[in-house]
Amino acid sequence: MHEVNKVGSLIVKILVVITHVLIVMSCKSLPPITDASYEPDGKLVDAKATENTKRLYAKLQKIATSGFAIGHQDATAYGVGWKYADKRLAYWSDIKDVAGDYPAVYGFDVGHIELGHPYNLDTVSFTLMRDLIVRAHENGGIITISWHLDNPVSGGSSWQTTAAVTQILKGGTHRDKYERWVARLATFLNDLEAFDGSKIPVVFRPFHEMNGSWFWWGGSHVTASAYKALWIETLDLLMNKHNIHHLIYAYAPITISDENDFYKYYPGDRFVDVLGVDIYNHGGNENYLKNLKQNLTVLRQIATQKKKVFALTETGSNKPPTIDWWTKYLYPGVKDSGIAWLLLWRNAHAKHYFAPYPGESSAADFQIFRDYKDTLFLGDMKAILEQPISGSQKQ
Ligand code: BMA
């Protein structure tokens, strides 16, 4: 019996070694997760990043020295009480309506691109999304994309938490399906072309808020090592199988308690360009302000040491903001923090919105916020940056 156990454990050990060797071999184009020789050098994850992608990173670094760019999710696709389609080709945004200027950063979500659907999970058509991305880029805006992809095992949404991460890693039961999903994502990303034919650089922020347990890729539904493997394997597919070289990669947990919390799922310096954090106002204004200050201080320390850009990658008030929310809570929390941008989440309707809209009770305060010299809207960006990333500067 004892001998049988020994043989069994030997077989297990051999299998572990073989698996490890296979993983290392199949990832040979990417360095190992813990690479002691790695020196922060300000270089991008993607060694073949296009010139425009490098310029975007330089632009983000430059922005952070003057203030922070203001962003909005689905800014030009819809707002409270309107949808792009209703506007009959007008290019509009709730922020423009309130502040008289467009956002500088444009967030979009490609959830359901993996299914081959014509619309994303929030009913924005991918054709429209592409057009809005091109337009924002040509106007000098910055694009960031998140991915609320469905659960590849259960077929449920991102919030359906059946175990799925190890199943889509190399050798997993649902690997082929996942590779088909990434191929569809890659096709969409490849179609993002500026007027001059160059690829539009994008800050890609996949598998976000992984330290919470609401998505199938996060918290209690994944081990840290499986998460890191998913991150690295996904980047490998995009860069090395699909030849996508116009992405800047952003890693973004939800509100962290400390540095360890930030690092728990961190895939490594070689695989992350931008350090992000998503912070919402769940627990009241004072608590929100405290979280902003604490979290951005931690991020700043890590980012400075690593010479990386950092950002408040999602934010907003879950309840309608108090009338002075922008100047009394958001602004003091981000002022002089060193972030390159902040992204307000989407304006779906009057019960789910994160940016003001005409008639909304905090709109006047947002105009004061806009007038601060470090809150950078699209018009301000032009003054800060002499050089466009690429393409024309039409407004
Ligand atoms: C969430 C909510 C959802 C939406 C999802 C993806 O935070 O806004 O309604 O479907 O983001 O955009």
XYZ file of C-alpha atoms and ligand atoms in Angstrom:
407
model
C 0.000 0.000 0.000
C 2.841 2.293 1.007
C 4.731 1.567 -2.249
C 1.615 2.220 -4.290
C 1.308 5.625 -2.607
C 4.957 6.408 -3.356
C 4.539 5.474 -7.018
C 1.348 7.532 -7.131
C 3.022 10.591 -5.689
C 5.973 10.164 -8.084
C 3.573 10.097 -11.028
C 1.871 13.236 -9.733
C 5.253 14.968 -9.376
C 6.251 13.984 -12.926
C 2.933 15.282 -14.249
C 3.407 18.581 -12.430
C 6.890 18.973 -13.923
C 5.663 18.095 -17.429
C 2.782 20.556 -17.117
C 5.161 23.249 -15.950
C 7.559 22.598 -18.829
C 4.659 22.676 -21.300
C 3.408 25.980 -19.915
C 6.861 27.517 -20.040
C 7.415 26.222 -23.592
C 4.088 27.443 -24.850
C 4.688 30.879 -23.315
C 8.198 31.133 -24.640
C 7.523 34.396 -26.376
C 6.727 35.938 -22.992
C 9.087 36.042 -20.027
C 8.229 34.246 -16.797
C 6.031 35.968 -14.232
C 8.802 36.469 -11.721
C 11.711 37.724 -13.708
C 14.369 38.976 -11.312
C 16.269 40.731 -14.082
C 13.331 42.997 -14.852
C 14.171 46.658 -14.361
C 11.427 49.239 -14.616
C 12.365 51.237 -17.686
C 9.165 52.915 -18.761
C 8.892 50.554 -21.739
C 5.575 49.123 -22.798
C 4.480 45.531 -22.278
C 4.329 45.085 -26.025
C 7.860 45.293 -27.401
C 6.333 45.742 -30.852
C 3.946 48.512 -29.825
C 3.214 50.891 -32.703
C 4.646 54.397 -32.642
C 1.184 55.811 -31.976
C 0.813 53.520 -28.999
C 4.108 54.724 -27.578
C 2.988 58.288 -28.217
C -0.242 57.646 -26.359
C 1.721 56.459 -23.348
C 3.945 59.549 -23.524
C 0.790 61.649 -23.802
C -0.624 60.067 -20.636
C 2.639 60.751 -18.819
C 2.542 64.342 -19.968
C -1.083 64.824 -18.978
C -0.282 63.645 -15.458
C 2.150 66.516 -15.053
C -0.554 69.121 -15.795
C -3.608 67.605 -14.188
C -5.876 64.707 -15.082
C -8.001 64.001 -18.128
C -11.733 63.659 -17.579
C -13.349 60.584 -19.091
C -16.821 59.151 -19.461
C -18.000 55.658 -20.339
C -20.123 55.502 -23.525
C -19.922 59.316 -23.550
C -21.077 59.738 -27.129
C -23.204 56.594 -27.509
C -26.052 57.682 -25.232
C -26.912 59.747 -22.180
C -29.852 60.310 -19.884
C -32.887 60.620 -22.142
C -31.119 60.148 -25.492
C -29.406 57.587 -27.626
C -27.031 58.232 -30.447
C -29.478 56.736 -32.938
C -32.170 59.234 -31.900
C -29.820 62.100 -32.525
C -29.740 61.443 -36.268
C -25.986 61.465 -36.604
C -25.364 64.305 -34.156
C -22.207 63.762 -32.137
C -23.200 64.472 -28.597
C -22.395 63.827 -24.948
C -24.038 64.660 -21.607
C -20.722 66.098 -20.438
C -20.585 68.397 -23.478
C -24.142 69.477 -22.731
C -23.319 70.425 -19.146
C -19.678 71.548 -19.389
C -19.581 72.981 -22.903
C -16.690 70.675 -23.757
C -16.313 67.002 -24.564
C -14.541 64.521 -22.310
C -10.872 63.871 -23.030
C -11.151 60.116 -22.391
C -13.744 57.794 -23.954
C -14.552 54.484 -22.327
C -16.237 51.670 -24.271
C -17.055 48.095 -23.340
C -16.748 45.208 -25.768
C -18.787 42.700 -23.733
C -20.520 40.312 -26.204
C -18.010 40.890 -28.998
C -16.873 37.387 -27.996
C -20.294 36.012 -28.941
C -20.230 37.562 -32.394
C -23.258 39.691 -31.481
C -23.890 42.972 -33.305
C -24.554 44.831 -30.030
C -22.633 44.983 -26.763
C -24.172 44.076 -23.419
C -25.542 47.610 -23.044
C -27.091 47.664 -26.555
C -24.413 49.765 -28.230
C -23.865 48.438 -31.727
C -20.258 47.520 -32.440
C -20.419 49.340 -35.761
C -21.473 52.510 -33.964
C -18.842 51.912 -31.272
C -16.125 51.693 -33.880
C -17.304 54.904 -35.539
C -17.435 56.728 -32.202
C -13.949 55.501 -31.344
C -12.593 56.766 -34.657
C -14.286 60.098 -34.160
C -13.070 60.519 -30.575
C -9.547 59.636 -31.642
C -9.538 62.023 -34.595
C -10.654 64.774 -32.231
C -7.680 64.127 -29.949
C -9.516 61.966 -27.392
C -8.069 58.932 -25.620
C -9.791 55.557 -25.892
C -10.060 52.958 -23.145
C -11.818 49.631 -23.539
C -13.090 47.213 -20.891
C -14.541 43.761 -21.520
C -17.549 42.437 -19.603
C -17.338 39.091 -21.340
C -19.813 36.311 -20.655
C -18.975 33.272 -18.568
C -17.419 30.884 -21.109
C -18.448 27.768 -19.164
C -22.029 28.486 -18.117
C -22.951 30.868 -20.922
C -24.207 33.311 -18.289
C -23.106 36.914 -17.954
C -19.891 38.290 -16.427
C -21.726 38.219 -13.090
C -22.547 34.510 -13.377
C -19.807 33.020 -11.249
C -19.597 29.358 -12.233
C -15.890 28.422 -12.128
C -14.409 29.200 -15.527
C -10.836 30.494 -15.354
C -8.853 27.255 -15.224
C -11.197 25.854 -17.872
C -10.075 28.454 -20.400
C -6.361 28.342 -19.644
C -4.108 26.317 -21.943
C -5.131 22.693 -21.752
C -8.495 23.543 -20.161
C -11.829 22.100 -21.269
C -13.049 25.423 -22.715
C -9.769 26.632 -24.194
C -10.833 26.371 -27.844
C -13.934 28.377 -27.142
C -11.918 31.060 -25.361
C -9.469 31.284 -28.241
C -12.416 31.812 -30.606
C -13.640 34.575 -28.297
C -10.269 36.304 -28.255
C -10.111 35.999 -32.051
C -13.402 37.936 -32.319
C -12.105 40.550 -29.920
C -8.919 40.820 -31.991
C -10.928 41.359 -35.180
C -12.768 44.264 -33.577
C -9.556 45.796 -32.244
C -7.865 45.405 -35.605
C -10.686 47.300 -37.287
C -9.994 50.409 -35.217
C -8.271 52.495 -37.842
C -7.664 56.229 -37.969
C -8.282 58.293 -41.125
C -4.616 57.890 -42.030
C -4.905 54.101 -41.895
C -2.926 53.682 -38.665
C -4.333 51.602 -35.813
C -5.956 53.638 -33.077
C -4.085 53.106 -29.813
C -6.292 51.890 -26.979
C -5.882 51.450 -23.235
C -7.243 47.923 -22.775
C -8.453 47.046 -19.280
C -9.602 43.420 -19.216
C -10.635 41.323 -16.204
C -11.095 44.342 -13.969
C -12.170 44.450 -10.303
C -10.680 40.979 -9.830
C -10.346 41.477 -6.068
C -14.137 41.538 -5.770
C -16.206 38.362 -6.103
C -18.923 39.563 -8.491
C -17.274 38.529 -11.757
C -16.405 34.943 -12.707
C -12.735 35.960 -13.066
C -12.416 37.417 -9.585
C -12.244 36.935 -5.828
C -13.423 33.615 -4.481
C -13.923 32.222 -8.009
C -10.265 32.217 -8.964
C -6.831 31.642 -7.496
C -4.296 34.421 -7.864
C -2.056 32.221 -10.004
C -4.899 31.214 -12.336
C -5.862 34.875 -12.728
C -2.291 35.827 -13.591
C -2.078 32.987 -16.088
C -5.339 34.152 -17.708
C -3.965 37.674 -18.008
C -0.655 36.577 -19.503
C -2.169 34.013 -21.854
C -4.709 36.555 -23.104
C -1.981 39.098 -23.830
C 0.017 36.378 -25.529
C -2.927 35.564 -27.814
C -3.497 39.209 -28.673
C 0.140 40.104 -29.296
C 1.607 36.912 -30.668
C -1.256 35.058 -32.302
C -3.242 38.039 -33.574
C -0.433 40.544 -34.009
C -2.220 43.279 -32.104
C 0.298 45.962 -31.238
C -1.807 49.022 -30.488
C -2.781 48.272 -26.912
C -1.650 49.665 -23.601
C -2.577 47.252 -20.815
C -4.267 48.490 -17.636
C -4.706 46.390 -14.491
C -7.481 47.652 -12.226
C -8.755 46.191 -8.957
C -11.726 47.653 -7.098
C -10.988 49.863 -4.027
C -7.981 48.295 -2.292
C -7.331 48.136 1.418
C -3.543 48.282 1.080
C -0.576 47.530 -1.157
C -0.907 43.760 -0.680
C -4.456 43.944 -1.908
C -3.223 45.661 -5.067
C -0.567 43.025 -5.657
C -2.635 39.934 -4.960
C -3.565 39.348 -8.613
C -0.943 41.591 -10.213
C 0.481 39.645 -13.146
C 3.883 41.345 -13.036
C 5.576 44.483 -14.260
C 6.223 43.020 -17.670
C 2.526 42.543 -18.289
C 1.023 45.799 -17.059
C 1.446 49.312 -18.436
C -1.059 51.290 -16.402
C -1.898 50.793 -12.758
C -5.577 51.444 -12.225
C -8.159 51.317 -9.505
C -11.964 51.520 -9.650
C -13.502 53.419 -6.742
C -17.215 54.066 -6.281
C -19.109 56.053 -3.734
C -20.957 53.216 -1.971
C -20.406 54.182 1.620
C -21.094 57.920 1.687
C -19.118 60.967 0.568
C -16.612 61.097 3.413
C -15.753 57.468 3.059
C -15.403 57.888 -0.694
C -13.019 60.816 -0.259
C -10.988 58.813 2.242
C -10.784 55.867 -0.172
C -9.682 58.102 -3.038
C -6.896 59.616 -0.996
C -5.655 56.348 0.492
C -5.865 54.323 -2.702
C -4.290 56.922 -4.949
C -1.444 57.399 -2.479
C -0.726 53.662 -2.581
C -0.970 53.628 -6.378
C 1.316 56.611 -6.664
C 3.986 54.943 -4.560
C 3.884 51.756 -6.616
C 3.670 53.589 -9.942
C 6.552 55.934 -9.151
C 8.778 53.050 -8.235
C 7.801 51.215 -11.433
C 7.806 54.304 -13.663
C 4.274 53.545 -14.800
C 1.237 55.669 -15.486
C -1.640 55.301 -13.028
C -5.299 56.249 -13.232
C -8.694 56.188 -11.570
C -10.065 53.783 -14.151
C -13.733 53.907 -13.034
C -15.471 56.149 -10.584
C -18.701 57.901 -9.701
C -21.415 58.143 -7.111
C -23.820 55.219 -6.977
C -26.501 57.411 -5.493
C -27.237 60.711 -7.245
C -24.327 62.955 -6.287
C -24.983 65.670 -3.695
C -25.085 69.123 -5.283
C -21.485 69.919 -4.352
C -20.102 66.445 -4.970
C -17.658 67.375 -7.767
C -15.887 70.191 -5.961
C -16.160 68.901 -2.389
C -15.545 65.174 -2.783
C -14.266 64.022 -6.155
C -11.924 66.970 -6.701
C -10.192 66.996 -3.287
C -9.711 63.233 -3.677
C -7.938 63.413 -7.035
C -6.271 66.835 -6.938
C -2.469 66.503 -7.024
C -2.810 62.724 -6.884
C -0.736 62.196 -10.034
C -3.388 60.203 -11.925
C -3.382 60.618 -15.709
C -7.157 60.337 -16.003
C -10.395 59.442 -14.295
C -13.305 57.725 -15.991
C -16.876 58.370 -14.882
C -19.089 55.375 -15.484
C -22.037 55.360 -17.862
C -25.174 57.483 -18.025
C -27.722 54.743 -18.666
C -30.811 56.515 -17.321
C -31.898 58.806 -14.478
C -31.528 55.980 -11.932
C -28.135 54.776 -13.162
C -25.821 57.637 -14.120
C -22.386 58.859 -13.074
C -21.873 62.115 -14.992
C -24.205 65.122 -14.741
C -26.701 65.920 -17.494
C -28.746 69.068 -18.121
C -31.133 69.670 -15.242
C -29.348 67.169 -12.968
C -28.873 68.592 -9.463
C -25.045 68.632 -9.416
C -24.668 70.104 -12.934
C -23.786 73.633 -11.743
C -21.092 72.263 -9.438
C -19.681 70.264 -12.355
C -19.228 73.527 -14.254
C -17.106 74.861 -11.406
C -15.145 71.593 -11.458
C -14.639 72.033 -15.217
C -13.129 75.487 -14.690
C -10.308 74.249 -12.464
C -7.096 74.321 -14.416
C -6.145 70.720 -13.694
C -9.460 69.120 -14.786
C -8.658 68.447 -18.435
C -11.413 68.201 -20.985
C -10.928 67.716 -24.707
C -10.342 71.411 -25.378
C -7.682 71.618 -22.649
C -5.769 68.670 -23.997
C -4.977 70.468 -27.198
C -3.264 73.241 -25.313
C -1.191 70.806 -23.280
C -0.069 68.594 -26.104
C 1.601 70.191 -29.071
C 1.452 66.979 -31.032
C -1.575 64.922 -32.001
C -1.098 61.152 -31.632
C -1.861 60.695 -35.291
C -4.348 61.750 -37.898
C -5.901 65.137 -38.325
C -7.059 67.496 -35.606
C -10.570 68.127 -36.859
C -13.141 69.084 -34.336
C -22.133 48.024 -14.806
C -23.519 48.599 -14.977
C -24.264 47.659 -15.879
C -23.490 47.502 -17.207
C -22.046 47.146 -16.966
C -21.224 47.133 -18.247
O -21.409 48.682 -13.850
O -23.471 49.896 -15.527
O -25.546 48.168 -16.136
O -24.099 46.509 -18.005
O -21.480 48.043 -16.049
O -21.218 48.366 -18.869
